[in-house]
XYZ file of C-alpha atoms in Angstrom:
784
model
C 0.000 0.000 0.000
C 1.288 3.536 -0.856
C 1.301 6.632 1.324
C -1.951 7.673 2.977
C -3.243 11.209 2.308
C -4.281 13.249 5.366
C -6.205 16.581 5.275
C -5.853 18.854 8.350
C -8.600 21.521 8.708
C -7.487 24.399 10.933
C -8.880 27.753 12.065
C -5.597 29.338 13.040
C -2.485 29.584 10.882
C -0.531 29.026 14.101
C -1.936 25.507 14.244
C -0.516 24.694 10.824
C 2.858 26.161 11.738
C 3.038 24.325 15.060
C 2.131 21.012 13.437
C 4.733 21.431 10.739
C 7.302 22.319 13.367
C 6.278 19.205 15.247
C 7.879 17.239 12.346
C 4.989 15.724 10.428
C 7.362 15.197 7.511
C 9.008 12.474 9.624
C 5.884 10.342 9.215
C 7.032 8.965 5.853
C 3.958 6.779 5.290
C 1.695 9.832 5.147
C 1.256 12.956 3.007
C -0.277 15.935 4.885
C -2.314 18.803 3.350
C -3.497 21.856 5.335
C -6.709 23.760 4.641
C -8.457 26.554 6.482
C -11.929 25.622 7.681
C -13.204 28.641 5.771
C -12.387 26.848 2.499
C -13.746 23.394 3.444
C -16.297 23.478 0.600
C -13.532 23.785 -1.951
C -11.906 20.482 -1.104
C -12.476 17.088 -2.837
C -12.512 15.185 0.398
C -12.870 11.810 -1.368
C -9.195 11.850 -2.314
C -8.169 11.792 1.361
C -7.833 8.731 3.547
C -8.149 10.701 6.810
C -9.515 14.169 7.736
C -8.329 15.859 10.948
C -10.554 18.547 12.599
C -8.271 20.835 14.588
C -11.467 22.345 16.059
C -14.834 20.621 15.924
C -17.599 22.248 13.864
C -21.025 20.599 13.481
C -21.640 22.023 10.010
C -18.299 20.953 8.682
C -18.618 17.511 10.297
C -21.985 17.039 8.555
C -20.398 17.892 5.221
C -17.843 15.109 5.681
C -20.302 12.585 7.172
C -19.583 10.004 4.404
C -16.143 9.654 5.994
C -17.242 9.616 9.637
C -15.092 6.579 10.366
C -12.064 8.381 8.866
C -12.511 11.700 10.696
C -10.210 12.468 13.599
C -11.232 15.251 16.024
C -8.634 17.029 18.155
C -9.732 17.191 21.803
C -8.048 19.824 23.942
C -7.790 18.262 27.343
C -6.302 21.487 28.718
C -9.656 23.129 28.053
C -11.374 20.205 29.752
C -12.862 18.883 26.483
C -13.810 15.198 26.630
C -14.195 12.632 23.833
C -17.613 11.702 25.176
C -18.822 15.206 24.267
C -18.336 14.335 20.617
C -19.079 10.588 20.510
C -22.842 11.187 20.647
C -22.446 13.405 17.556
C -20.950 10.542 15.603
C -17.240 11.079 16.209
C -15.239 7.851 16.523
C -11.547 8.885 16.488
C -9.564 11.493 18.451
C -6.208 13.265 18.834
C -5.390 14.740 22.218
C -3.960 18.233 22.452
C -1.321 19.284 22.909
C -0.241 17.254 19.881
C 2.407 14.548 20.087
C 4.115 13.176 17.011
C 4.120 9.734 18.629
C 0.402 9.891 19.310
C -0.372 11.096 15.772
C 1.577 8.150 14.347
C -0.104 5.702 16.720
C -3.646 6.876 15.928
C -3.082 7.024 12.186
C -1.344 3.628 12.113
C -4.128 2.063 14.155
C -6.827 3.504 11.917
C -4.903 2.476 8.861
C -4.583 -1.071 10.169
C -8.292 -1.197 11.040
C -9.279 -0.081 7.573
C -6.990 -2.628 5.985
C -8.579 -5.342 8.113
C -12.070 -4.160 7.154
C -11.160 -4.003 3.481
C -9.642 -7.457 3.638
C -12.692 -8.793 5.439
C -15.001 -7.256 2.855
C -12.852 -8.600 0.060
C -12.909 -12.072 1.622
C -16.677 -11.845 2.045
C -17.067 -10.969 -1.630
C -14.692 -13.759 -2.622
C -16.599 -16.230 -0.469
C -19.941 -15.323 -2.020
C -18.406 -15.275 -5.493
C -16.872 -18.698 -4.926
C -20.075 -20.032 -3.414
C -22.148 -18.895 -6.369
C -19.726 -20.105 -8.991
C -19.084 -23.649 -7.840
C -21.175 -26.132 -9.859
C -22.566 -27.758 -6.683
C -25.252 -26.857 -4.182
C -23.671 -25.208 -1.093
C -25.132 -23.837 2.144
C -24.580 -22.837 5.770
C -27.010 -23.852 8.516
C -27.156 -22.675 12.122
C -27.269 -25.037 15.099
C -31.019 -25.528 14.582
C -30.444 -26.753 10.993
C -31.960 -23.540 9.605
C -30.541 -22.216 6.355
C -28.597 -18.954 6.777
C -26.627 -18.892 3.492
C -27.269 -20.741 0.203
C -25.763 -20.376 -3.260
C -27.432 -19.950 -6.647
C -27.212 -23.678 -7.508
C -29.131 -24.472 -4.307
C -31.813 -21.906 -5.085
C -32.224 -23.205 -8.635
C -32.778 -26.791 -7.534
C -35.186 -26.038 -4.660
C -37.013 -23.371 -6.700
C -37.143 -20.760 -3.922
C -35.426 -17.391 -3.398
C -33.176 -16.671 -0.429
C -35.693 -14.519 1.428
C -38.086 -17.473 1.424
C -35.380 -19.948 2.411
C -33.625 -17.947 5.143
C -34.295 -19.279 8.630
C -36.217 -22.314 7.351
C -35.399 -26.020 7.702
C -35.157 -28.855 5.176
C -38.755 -29.940 5.542
C -39.998 -26.535 4.374
C -37.292 -25.923 1.762
C -37.790 -29.323 0.082
C -41.587 -29.371 0.370
C -41.770 -32.269 2.854
C -39.867 -34.577 0.444
C -36.878 -34.777 2.816
C -36.306 -33.369 6.273
C -35.757 -35.314 9.468
C -32.955 -37.479 8.063
C -31.008 -34.326 7.128
C -31.428 -33.007 10.694
C -29.991 -36.285 12.039
C -26.946 -35.918 9.783
C -26.460 -32.330 11.031
C -26.628 -33.437 14.662
C -24.129 -36.226 14.019
C -21.682 -33.781 12.406
C -22.022 -31.226 15.228
C -21.938 -33.827 18.032
C -18.961 -35.804 16.736
C -17.286 -32.667 15.341
C -16.115 -34.433 12.184
C -16.989 -34.505 8.523
C -19.678 -36.758 7.083
C -20.045 -37.944 3.483
C -23.135 -39.731 2.186
C -25.358 -40.043 -0.901
C -28.924 -38.740 -0.982
C -31.656 -38.444 -3.622
C -33.148 -34.924 -3.465
C -36.191 -34.095 -5.653
C -36.419 -30.503 -6.857
C -37.156 -28.255 -9.810
C -34.472 -30.121 -11.830
C -36.189 -33.462 -11.130
C -34.982 -36.363 -9.017
C -31.226 -35.974 -8.602
C -28.764 -38.047 -6.626
C -26.156 -36.062 -4.733
C -22.927 -36.894 -2.960
C -23.192 -34.716 0.155
C -20.266 -33.483 2.257
C -20.999 -31.894 5.644
C -18.559 -30.396 8.170
C -19.054 -28.592 11.505
C -18.473 -24.798 11.762
C -16.751 -23.601 14.975
C -15.762 -20.134 16.204
C -12.416 -19.063 17.641
C -13.479 -20.400 21.040
C -14.280 -23.793 19.531
C -18.028 -23.333 19.951
C -20.263 -25.002 17.368
C -22.013 -22.434 15.166
C -23.643 -24.818 12.705
C -22.765 -26.844 9.603
C -21.568 -26.208 6.063
C -22.662 -28.566 3.318
C -21.777 -29.169 -0.331
C -23.844 -31.456 -2.589
C -22.370 -32.722 -5.857
C -24.807 -33.968 -8.489
C -23.727 -37.562 -9.230
C -26.832 -38.637 -11.129
C -24.959 -39.051 -14.431
C -22.088 -40.780 -12.644
C -24.466 -43.255 -11.027
C -26.050 -43.895 -14.413
C -22.558 -44.507 -15.794
C -21.880 -46.906 -12.908
C -24.956 -48.866 -13.921
C -23.716 -48.928 -17.510
C -20.278 -49.983 -16.297
C -21.823 -52.802 -14.269
C -23.714 -53.956 -17.366
C -20.524 -53.775 -19.433
C -18.585 -55.611 -16.723
C -21.188 -58.353 -16.527
C -21.098 -58.887 -20.286
C -17.329 -59.192 -20.556
C -16.340 -62.624 -21.971
C -13.708 -63.090 -19.253
C -13.334 -62.591 -15.508
C -12.954 -58.973 -14.363
C -12.509 -57.539 -10.890
C -11.359 -54.249 -9.371
C -9.326 -53.733 -6.206
C -8.630 -50.757 -3.979
C -5.095 -49.782 -2.991
C -5.276 -52.126 0.011
C -5.902 -55.112 -2.234
C -9.584 -55.600 -1.317
C -11.736 -56.747 -4.244
C -14.621 -54.289 -4.504
C -16.256 -55.193 -7.819
C -16.423 -58.306 -10.010
C -18.523 -59.993 -12.678
C -20.250 -63.394 -12.848
C -17.475 -65.057 -14.834
C -15.078 -64.186 -12.023
C -17.153 -66.252 -9.575
C -17.498 -69.103 -12.063
C -13.765 -69.199 -12.766
C -12.566 -68.943 -9.161
C -15.267 -71.032 -7.385
C -15.733 -68.070 -4.982
C -19.266 -67.743 -3.589
C -20.982 -64.578 -4.797
C -22.662 -64.240 -1.396
C -19.513 -64.641 0.665
C -19.176 -62.015 3.400
C -15.400 -62.381 3.271
C -13.362 -59.260 2.535
C -11.974 -60.938 -0.562
C -8.373 -60.637 -1.754
C -6.546 -62.328 -4.615
C -4.678 -64.742 -2.361
C -8.015 -66.070 -1.061
C -8.659 -67.852 -4.357
C -5.133 -68.088 -5.812
C -3.564 -69.447 -2.626
C -1.715 -67.875 0.286
C 1.619 -68.861 -1.284
C 1.003 -66.122 -3.877
C 0.384 -63.358 -1.316
C 3.890 -61.866 -1.418
C 4.128 -61.908 -5.213
C 0.649 -60.330 -5.507
C 1.697 -57.497 -3.191
C 4.849 -56.912 -5.265
C 2.822 -56.881 -8.503
C 0.254 -54.439 -7.117
C 2.969 -52.148 -5.795
C 4.584 -52.178 -9.234
C 1.275 -51.244 -10.920
C 0.518 -48.478 -8.396
C 4.016 -47.011 -8.063
C 4.942 -47.095 -11.771
C 1.403 -46.482 -13.052
C 2.050 -49.272 -15.545
C 0.346 -52.407 -16.827
C 1.608 -55.896 -16.116
C 0.596 -59.285 -17.481
C 1.384 -62.709 -16.109
C 0.263 -66.309 -16.220
C -0.840 -68.196 -13.101
C -2.135 -71.619 -12.177
C -5.558 -71.527 -10.515
C -6.745 -74.475 -8.446
C -10.468 -75.177 -8.844
C -12.895 -77.951 -7.972
C -12.480 -79.498 -11.422
C -8.693 -79.256 -11.427
C -5.986 -76.756 -12.267
C -6.569 -73.990 -14.791
C -4.001 -71.768 -16.444
C -5.154 -68.150 -16.300
C -3.679 -65.120 -17.977
C -3.857 -62.124 -15.621
C -3.661 -58.513 -16.795
C -3.456 -55.670 -14.253
C -3.860 -51.943 -14.948
C -3.929 -48.918 -12.631
C -7.184 -47.001 -12.053
C -6.159 -43.344 -12.158
C -8.355 -40.470 -11.006
C -8.474 -36.991 -12.521
C -5.638 -35.818 -10.288
C -3.341 -38.464 -11.664
C -3.366 -40.539 -8.477
C -3.784 -44.307 -8.601
C -6.905 -45.204 -6.604
C -7.067 -48.880 -7.425
C -6.348 -51.680 -9.878
C -8.531 -53.336 -12.527
C -7.690 -56.969 -13.218
C -8.783 -59.372 -15.939
C -8.374 -63.126 -15.819
C -8.714 -65.247 -18.928
C -8.798 -69.029 -18.894
C -6.058 -69.977 -21.354
C -5.739 -73.621 -20.319
C -6.756 -74.945 -23.722
C -4.758 -72.296 -25.575
C -1.625 -73.118 -23.592
C -2.149 -76.807 -24.299
C -2.457 -76.007 -27.986
C 0.629 -73.814 -27.817
C 2.543 -76.643 -26.164
C 1.420 -79.052 -28.876
C 2.216 -76.558 -31.609
C 5.565 -75.737 -30.040
C 6.405 -79.414 -29.859
C 5.370 -79.861 -33.475
C 7.243 -76.740 -34.521
C 10.423 -77.679 -32.659
C 10.373 -81.431 -33.247
C 11.214 -83.414 -36.350
C 8.020 -85.309 -37.173
C 9.922 -88.327 -38.490
C 12.604 -89.024 -35.882
C 11.199 -87.232 -32.841
C 14.490 -85.345 -32.506
C 14.688 -81.557 -32.325
C 14.470 -79.919 -35.753
C 16.288 -76.776 -36.877
C 13.905 -74.544 -34.949
C 14.299 -76.783 -31.927
C 18.072 -76.483 -32.211
C 17.846 -72.691 -32.330
C 15.455 -72.682 -29.395
C 17.798 -74.851 -27.308
C 20.754 -72.577 -27.999
C 18.750 -69.406 -27.372
C 17.066 -70.596 -24.170
C 19.760 -72.786 -22.606
C 23.162 -71.612 -23.778
C 23.314 -68.003 -24.961
C 22.386 -66.412 -21.643
C 25.037 -68.459 -19.864
C 27.773 -67.602 -22.381
C 28.488 -71.321 -22.518
C 31.484 -73.022 -24.046
C 30.174 -75.560 -26.556
C 31.362 -78.362 -28.806
C 29.199 -78.853 -31.888
C 29.274 -81.789 -34.313
C 27.704 -81.354 -37.772
C 26.906 -84.699 -39.443
C 25.698 -85.478 -42.945
C 24.979 -89.024 -44.158
C 26.969 -89.814 -47.271
C 25.215 -91.452 -50.214
C 21.792 -91.237 -48.547
C 20.143 -90.103 -51.792
C 21.443 -93.192 -53.493
C 19.940 -95.377 -50.768
C 16.593 -93.586 -51.154
C 16.677 -94.024 -54.894
C 17.510 -97.716 -54.563
C 15.122 -98.777 -51.811
C 12.536 -96.005 -51.722
C 11.744 -93.186 -49.337
C 9.910 -95.405 -46.877
C 13.051 -97.458 -46.377
C 15.100 -94.253 -46.130
C 12.779 -92.929 -43.421
C 13.240 -96.097 -41.358
C 17.015 -95.672 -41.675
C 16.792 -92.079 -40.407
C 14.587 -93.066 -37.448
C 16.898 -95.890 -36.378
C 20.028 -93.835 -36.903
C 18.531 -91.027 -34.819
C 17.869 -93.446 -31.962
C 21.395 -94.827 -32.162
C 22.867 -91.340 -32.308
C 21.118 -90.421 -29.054
C 22.679 -93.458 -27.360
C 26.174 -92.698 -28.638
C 25.914 -88.969 -27.823
C 23.848 -89.381 -24.661
C 25.342 -86.267 -23.036
C 24.642 -84.097 -26.063
C 21.606 -82.363 -27.574
C 20.807 -84.253 -30.791
C 18.830 -82.620 -33.628
C 17.937 -83.334 -37.237
C 18.069 -80.052 -39.124
C 17.519 -81.355 -42.664
C 16.937 -84.468 -44.750
C 20.049 -86.387 -43.655
C 21.735 -83.647 -41.628
C 22.193 -83.919 -37.872
C 23.689 -81.510 -35.337
C 24.851 -82.519 -31.848
C 25.725 -79.905 -29.198
C 27.605 -80.526 -25.972
C 27.702 -77.832 -23.337
C 31.334 -77.356 -22.381
C 34.476 -77.389 -24.504
C 35.243 -81.053 -25.168
C 38.929 -81.907 -25.476
C 40.056 -83.005 -28.916
C 40.738 -86.627 -27.931
C 37.203 -87.117 -26.609
C 35.665 -85.440 -29.669
C 37.656 -87.774 -31.900
C 36.499 -90.768 -29.873
C 32.802 -89.810 -30.290
C 33.201 -89.096 -34.020
C 34.884 -92.459 -34.599
C 32.145 -94.251 -32.663
C 29.574 -92.755 -35.031
C 31.563 -93.680 -38.136
C 32.261 -97.200 -36.854
C 28.587 -97.671 -36.002
C 27.593 -96.933 -39.599
C 30.177 -99.326 -40.985
C 29.244 -102.059 -38.489
C 27.075 -105.117 -38.754
C 23.671 -103.458 -39.180
C 22.595 -104.306 -42.705
C 20.250 -101.312 -42.837
C 23.277 -99.046 -42.781
C 25.056 -100.785 -45.659
C 26.511 -98.336 -48.170
C 26.097 -95.503 -45.624
C 28.824 -93.418 -44.080
C 28.995 -89.924 -42.621
C 30.946 -86.714 -43.013
C 31.424 -84.825 -39.762
C 32.454 -81.236 -39.030
C 33.493 -80.320 -35.498
C 33.449 -76.785 -34.063
C 34.187 -75.413 -30.593
C 33.413 -71.939 -29.288
C 31.400 -69.813 -26.889
C 27.740 -68.824 -27.322
C 28.434 -65.413 -25.878
C 30.930 -64.672 -28.634
C 29.292 -66.277 -31.672
C 25.745 -66.851 -32.877
C 24.298 -70.237 -33.737
C 24.311 -69.152 -37.385
C 28.048 -68.513 -37.153
C 28.553 -71.974 -35.669
C 26.430 -73.502 -38.422
C 28.485 -71.689 -41.051
C 31.735 -72.912 -39.556
C 30.334 -76.425 -39.168
C 29.235 -76.479 -42.783
C 32.719 -75.437 -43.898
C 34.295 -78.273 -41.893
C 31.623 -80.720 -43.055
C 32.116 -79.911 -46.736
C 35.843 -80.189 -46.277
C 35.307 -83.725 -44.955
C 33.247 -84.554 -48.034
C 35.893 -83.037 -50.317
C 38.480 -85.277 -48.673
C 36.568 -88.450 -49.546
C 33.697 -88.641 -46.981
C 33.439 -91.087 -44.057
C 35.668 -88.880 -41.912
C 35.674 -85.924 -39.561
C 37.310 -82.489 -39.870
C 37.848 -79.857 -37.187
C 37.071 -76.300 -38.215
C 40.051 -73.967 -38.614
C 40.592 -70.528 -40.086
C 41.895 -71.948 -43.358
C 38.395 -73.216 -44.073
C 36.879 -69.751 -43.782
C 36.700 -69.118 -47.496
C 33.082 -68.090 -47.217
C 34.043 -65.172 -45.055
C 36.404 -63.982 -47.758
C 33.671 -64.350 -50.321
C 31.350 -62.292 -48.139
C 33.901 -59.522 -47.990
C 34.147 -59.568 -51.772
C 30.374 -59.428 -52.089
C 30.184 -56.528 -49.659
C 32.750 -54.562 -51.632
C 30.875 -55.068 -54.908
C 27.571 -54.227 -53.235
C 28.944 -50.811 -52.340
C 29.081 -49.964 -56.041
C 25.868 -51.732 -57.029
C 23.585 -48.684 -56.654
C 25.883 -46.427 -58.653
C 26.077 -49.057 -61.397
C 22.276 -49.395 -61.440
C 22.577 -53.122 -60.741
C 19.838 -53.248 -58.081
C 16.140 -53.434 -58.894
C 12.922 -54.638 -57.294
C 10.816 -57.577 -58.395
C 7.272 -57.888 -57.108
C 5.514 -61.147 -56.225
C 1.718 -60.856 -56.400
C -0.562 -61.828 -53.532
C -4.056 -63.022 -54.372
C -7.266 -64.195 -52.804
C -7.997 -67.884 -53.299
C -10.177 -66.851 -56.261
C -7.165 -65.046 -57.774
C -8.190 -61.481 -57.057
C -5.061 -59.321 -56.725
C -4.664 -57.753 -53.273
C -0.970 -57.053 -52.864
C 2.623 -57.159 -54.101
C 5.687 -58.090 -52.072
C 8.786 -56.118 -53.109
C 11.877 -58.342 -53.442
C 15.437 -57.181 -54.093
C 17.348 -58.481 -57.133
C 21.046 -57.917 -57.891
C 21.831 -58.016 -61.602
C 25.419 -59.193 -61.343
C 26.429 -62.392 -63.129
C 29.306 -62.903 -60.741
C 26.903 -63.598 -57.860
C 23.848 -64.951 -59.683
C 24.040 -68.310 -57.881
C 24.164 -66.783 -54.422
C 20.705 -66.602 -52.774
C 19.473 -63.070 -52.254
C 18.916 -63.914 -48.557
C 22.675 -64.324 -48.142
C 23.239 -61.028 -49.944
C 20.828 -59.293 -47.569
C 22.548 -60.887 -44.568
C 25.825 -59.371 -45.754
C 24.121 -55.984 -46.142
C 22.768 -56.178 -42.583
C 26.219 -56.828 -41.170
C 27.557 -53.659 -42.740
C 26.332 -50.091 -43.183
C 24.977 -51.022 -46.612
C 21.544 -51.794 -45.178
C 20.947 -48.072 -44.565
C 21.545 -46.958 -48.132
C 20.160 -49.983 -49.954
C 17.280 -50.317 -47.479
C 16.259 -46.715 -48.174
C 16.481 -47.440 -51.932
C 14.171 -50.457 -51.559
C 11.612 -48.586 -49.443
C 11.565 -45.475 -51.629
C 11.298 -47.481 -54.858
C 8.474 -49.639 -53.491
C 6.546 -46.644 -52.080
C 6.827 -44.766 -55.379
C 5.544 -47.836 -57.203
C 2.640 -48.133 -54.738
C 1.627 -44.520 -55.416
C 1.845 -44.955 -59.180
C -0.200 -48.149 -59.513
C -2.976 -46.999 -57.165
C -3.563 -43.534 -58.632
C -6.341 -44.623 -60.980
C -7.186 -47.998 -59.487
C -10.539 -48.616 -57.825
C -9.404 -51.679 -55.846
C -6.197 -50.659 -54.165
C -3.130 -52.916 -54.124
C -0.864 -53.027 -51.061
C 2.866 -52.944 -51.852
C 4.873 -54.510 -49.013
C 8.567 -54.293 -48.149
C 10.560 -56.507 -45.798
C 12.171 -54.780 -42.819
C 15.246 -56.305 -41.186
C 16.221 -56.273 -37.521
C 19.047 -53.833 -38.265
C 16.661 -51.336 -39.855
C 14.013 -51.359 -37.138
C 16.637 -51.061 -34.385
C 17.716 -47.674 -35.763
C 16.496 -44.872 -33.507
C 15.269 -42.901 -36.538
C 13.472 -45.833 -38.217
C 9.933 -44.413 -37.910
C 11.083 -40.926 -38.873
C 12.790 -42.346 -41.977
C 9.630 -44.196 -43.079
C 7.488 -41.075 -42.599
C 10.026 -38.952 -44.475
C 9.958 -41.313 -47.467
C 6.150 -41.300 -47.396
C 6.240 -37.502 -47.593
C 8.840 -37.501 -50.379
C 7.000 -40.067 -52.515
C 3.562 -38.620 -51.668
C 2.194 -42.134 -51.269
C -0.943 -42.793 -49.253
C 0.179 -44.845 -46.200
C -2.843 -47.138 -46.683
C -1.264 -48.363 -49.961
C 1.868 -49.728 -48.314
C 2.778 -52.562 -45.988
C 5.732 -53.564 -43.856
C 6.725 -57.198 -43.305
C 8.642 -58.125 -40.173
C 9.767 -61.386 -38.622
C 9.437 -62.245 -34.965
C 13.214 -62.285 -34.578
C 13.193 -58.635 -35.690
C 11.171 -57.730 -32.619
C 12.742 -59.987 -30.027
C 15.978 -58.006 -29.737
C 14.177 -55.085 -28.144
C 10.532 -56.085 -28.140
C 8.852 -53.289 -26.165
C 10.577 -50.472 -28.059
C 10.088 -52.133 -31.447
C 6.388 -52.780 -30.811
C 5.938 -49.055 -30.108
C 7.621 -48.245 -33.437
C 5.403 -50.699 -35.299
C 2.280 -49.312 -33.584
C 3.217 -45.763 -34.600
C 3.391 -46.849 -38.247
C 0.157 -48.821 -38.085
C -1.608 -45.807 -36.570
C -0.948 -43.796 -39.760
C -2.480 -46.522 -41.926
C 0.434 -48.798 -42.863
C -0.379 -52.539 -42.974
C 1.839 -54.639 -40.695
C 2.546 -58.306 -41.544
C 4.323 -60.886 -39.391
C 6.451 -62.810 -41.903
C 7.621 -66.440 -41.641
C 4.996 -67.092 -38.970
C 5.678 -70.288 -37.039
C 9.435 -70.233 -37.461
C 10.047 -68.043 -34.421
C 10.302 -69.107 -30.827
C 7.143 -67.761 -29.277
C 4.978 -66.386 -32.051
C 1.653 -67.115 -30.369
C 2.695 -65.337 -27.196
C 3.493 -62.160 -29.062
C 0.485 -62.132 -31.423
C -1.628 -60.248 -28.900
C 1.112 -57.695 -28.248
C 2.248 -56.836 -31.766
C -0.088 -54.376 -33.578
C -0.525 -56.581 -36.674
C -2.736 -56.446 -39.745
C -2.019 -60.013 -40.893
C 0.355 -62.957 -40.587
C 2.249 -64.897 -43.269
C 2.596 -68.631 -42.751
C 6.121 -69.750 -43.653
C 6.456 -71.706 -46.892
C 8.132 -74.610 -45.076
C 4.811 -75.350 -43.385
C 2.945 -75.134 -46.698
C 5.426 -77.466 -48.429
C 5.104 -79.930 -45.570
C 1.314 -80.211 -45.838
C 1.333 -82.577 -48.814
C 3.091 -85.433 -47.052
C 2.481 -84.704 -43.377
C -0.765 -84.707 -41.409
C 1.130 -82.922 -38.615
C 1.957 -80.004 -40.901
C -1.662 -79.784 -42.026
C -2.753 -79.685 -38.387
C -0.123 -77.040 -37.617
C -1.210 -74.810 -40.523
C -4.887 -75.172 -39.524
C -4.061 -74.176 -35.935
C -2.135 -71.129 -37.159
C -5.050 -69.991 -39.322
C -7.655 -70.571 -36.587
C -5.576 -68.699 -34.018
C -5.053 -65.739 -36.360
C -8.751 -65.619 -37.253
C -9.648 -65.648 -33.555
C -7.546 -62.507 -33.200
C -9.141 -60.870 -36.284
C -5.938 -61.150 -38.303
C -5.793 -61.950 -42.024
C -3.615 -64.892 -43.101
C -1.296 -65.059 -46.138
C 0.065 -68.474 -47.134
C 3.533 -68.294 -48.708
C 5.107 -70.791 -51.110
C 1.862 -72.113 -52.609
C 3.001 -74.095 -55.641
C 0.379 -76.771 -56.331
C -3.348 -76.981 -56.884
C -3.436 -79.500 -54.043
C -1.910 -76.927 -51.670
C -4.488 -74.357 -52.797
C -7.354 -76.764 -52.184
C -6.170 -77.541 -48.670
C -5.714 -73.870 -47.834
C -9.150 -72.995 -49.194
C -10.724 -75.606 -46.946
C -8.848 -74.076 -44.006
C -10.266 -70.633 -44.936
C -6.948 -68.938 -45.601
C -7.385 -65.326 -46.752
C -4.586 -64.758 -49.281
C -2.176 -66.806 -51.423
C 1.414 -66.054 -52.497
C 3.476 -68.487 -54.516
C 4.512 -69.890 -57.872
C 1.076 -71.469 -58.443
C -0.265 -68.017 -59.299
C 2.895 -66.053 -60.045
C 6.617 -65.934 -59.418
C 8.287 -62.571 -58.587
C 8.212 -60.302 -61.649
C 9.959 -57.086 -62.696
C 8.053 -53.819 -62.554
C 7.306 -53.533 -66.277
C 5.773 -57.002 -66.454
C 3.686 -56.323 -63.350
C 2.356 -53.156 -64.972
C 1.763 -54.820 -68.348
C 0.073 -58.041 -67.175
C -0.740 -58.404 -63.478
C -2.285 -54.969 -63.018
C -4.351 -55.072 -66.197
């Protein structure tokens, strides 16, 4: 606050002089003006905070009556004047003569403080009424007799009465006998117990029947005496209606749902929850998760709930639930319930019975990882063993790669049925000879055995010779058979299984080159393939500049041969490497920086082609590109895709991205977010080579997919194997259950097409309808 202005009215000039000499200028918080009483009509008294009468005058006092509380009259005690002589005339404030600077300061400061307090009180009163009338709830103050003394506009609107009618009346009158005595009982409880009370009440009024959440608190004075109650009523009618809708929604969920408070008490659940858990709906027990899951889970449940509440994150897990009819496997998903303030107030949990699904997954996994002929692990099983058992432990390993010599000749001579019996028996014998090792059949007559631990050379030789001697022994079935063996040692923390397989193949082929029926240990001199890879990489660096790279497109059709998509496939027009599979070329690109440049070329070319072919086409065709693990792991992957979309001006709904499960597994959570971001702008997402990964079914519900592509190895296996047909059917049914489209790759025969049609596959890709074709042929024939 600035300086206060003070007007001093005097009759004698001596008064002004004496006051100035007194040192009024020392009172720095005040500005003083002097005016003769003769000129009092000339002054704008409203600009002054205080007016001092050096001598009292009734006429002048009347003129300034609007500022009675700010007038100070000087009382001359030497002339026996008394304040009481003036109080009856309306005077409230006095200076005593003779004047004292200290007294002047004291009186002015006290008045100033009083006015500030009054102004603040008035301001607070206005704020209170403003707040009261602007909150969207009914609010009121009642005295000790439960009579309304203050109400806000919302209150008046609902009861339909003005304040003059309401003031001093009780609930029975205000609410027209619809409510009354129960409200008085609540008031008495609040005032007696001196604590807040919260309850719900239906109050009929001009706005109809409304349900309110009512909050009442006692009002006490500075001496702690009860003055009455204050109440606030929030209209929760819509909320209650929503609760009813939520209950209906909850009850119609196809799986068990329940909600818990922060203390772990279950406060809401649906019928399926009771059916799944065998808990009685009418149980009076304060139910917690451990009551139906088992007390042994109590600690883990508390840790899970703390994780959900503290991190405000979702968690999913699988548990075994014991019921009257046996054990069930349930998938549990927990999410925080967050209020508008951002605080977690509880947890919502879903439980889904996945017993049958898990059984199917186990059967499918066994089929996927097991060789259907010998019962040994297949190539996928070998990879799974290395990934799950060895890589994390950075294990030393000894690996034997074995290929039966002349097996084709035996098949040709005696037939495939005889050859199959040979493979089955040899597999059984191999397990006995290599009983400490993991035995797998990764191809027709190819076997791989892994021992954890680095076997010394003498022992490895002993095992290899046992195998060779067994084949050349007395068993007539093995006549004309021998084996070539490659032996590799290493550490799974330093090399991948693919690297071991490459080294093993080099040693194995060296054994064959040297006449078969022998074993060869891998050494660096055999690493000619590595040298070739380096040569390929060098030539690839110049391939774009030489215009040697182009895209072929393999059409994708419905079973009735209606075109729906094109898969972009890289081709390298270089005679020097024409016999090398493009997959190996791409692997070399991924291991160098070439994948960035060539990958961008592939994506940009495919997107441009997608824009061009769909410009005047009624039924749009999706052009898909394959994305490698190296590409998606780049921090700018999504930004790069969006940039190319902008540059090519292609509609994102015309393009697709194909990924494999192994692409995601390296950093699954981050990569799923990237894939979701692309799908959200309209790009179709396909999971390629479905079934060849390690846990495809587990990730189907997490990955934001548009469709899945069943690997061609499964399609090729259908013709001769009932197991493969079952596996393909399970894949299709599972995908359909999750509303995913299914593309079958590698369809080459009419028989394959017929089987897939009967299984209700959505789309077909393979040589039966079309091989990959260059752009100009696609435009000239396929798109016509």
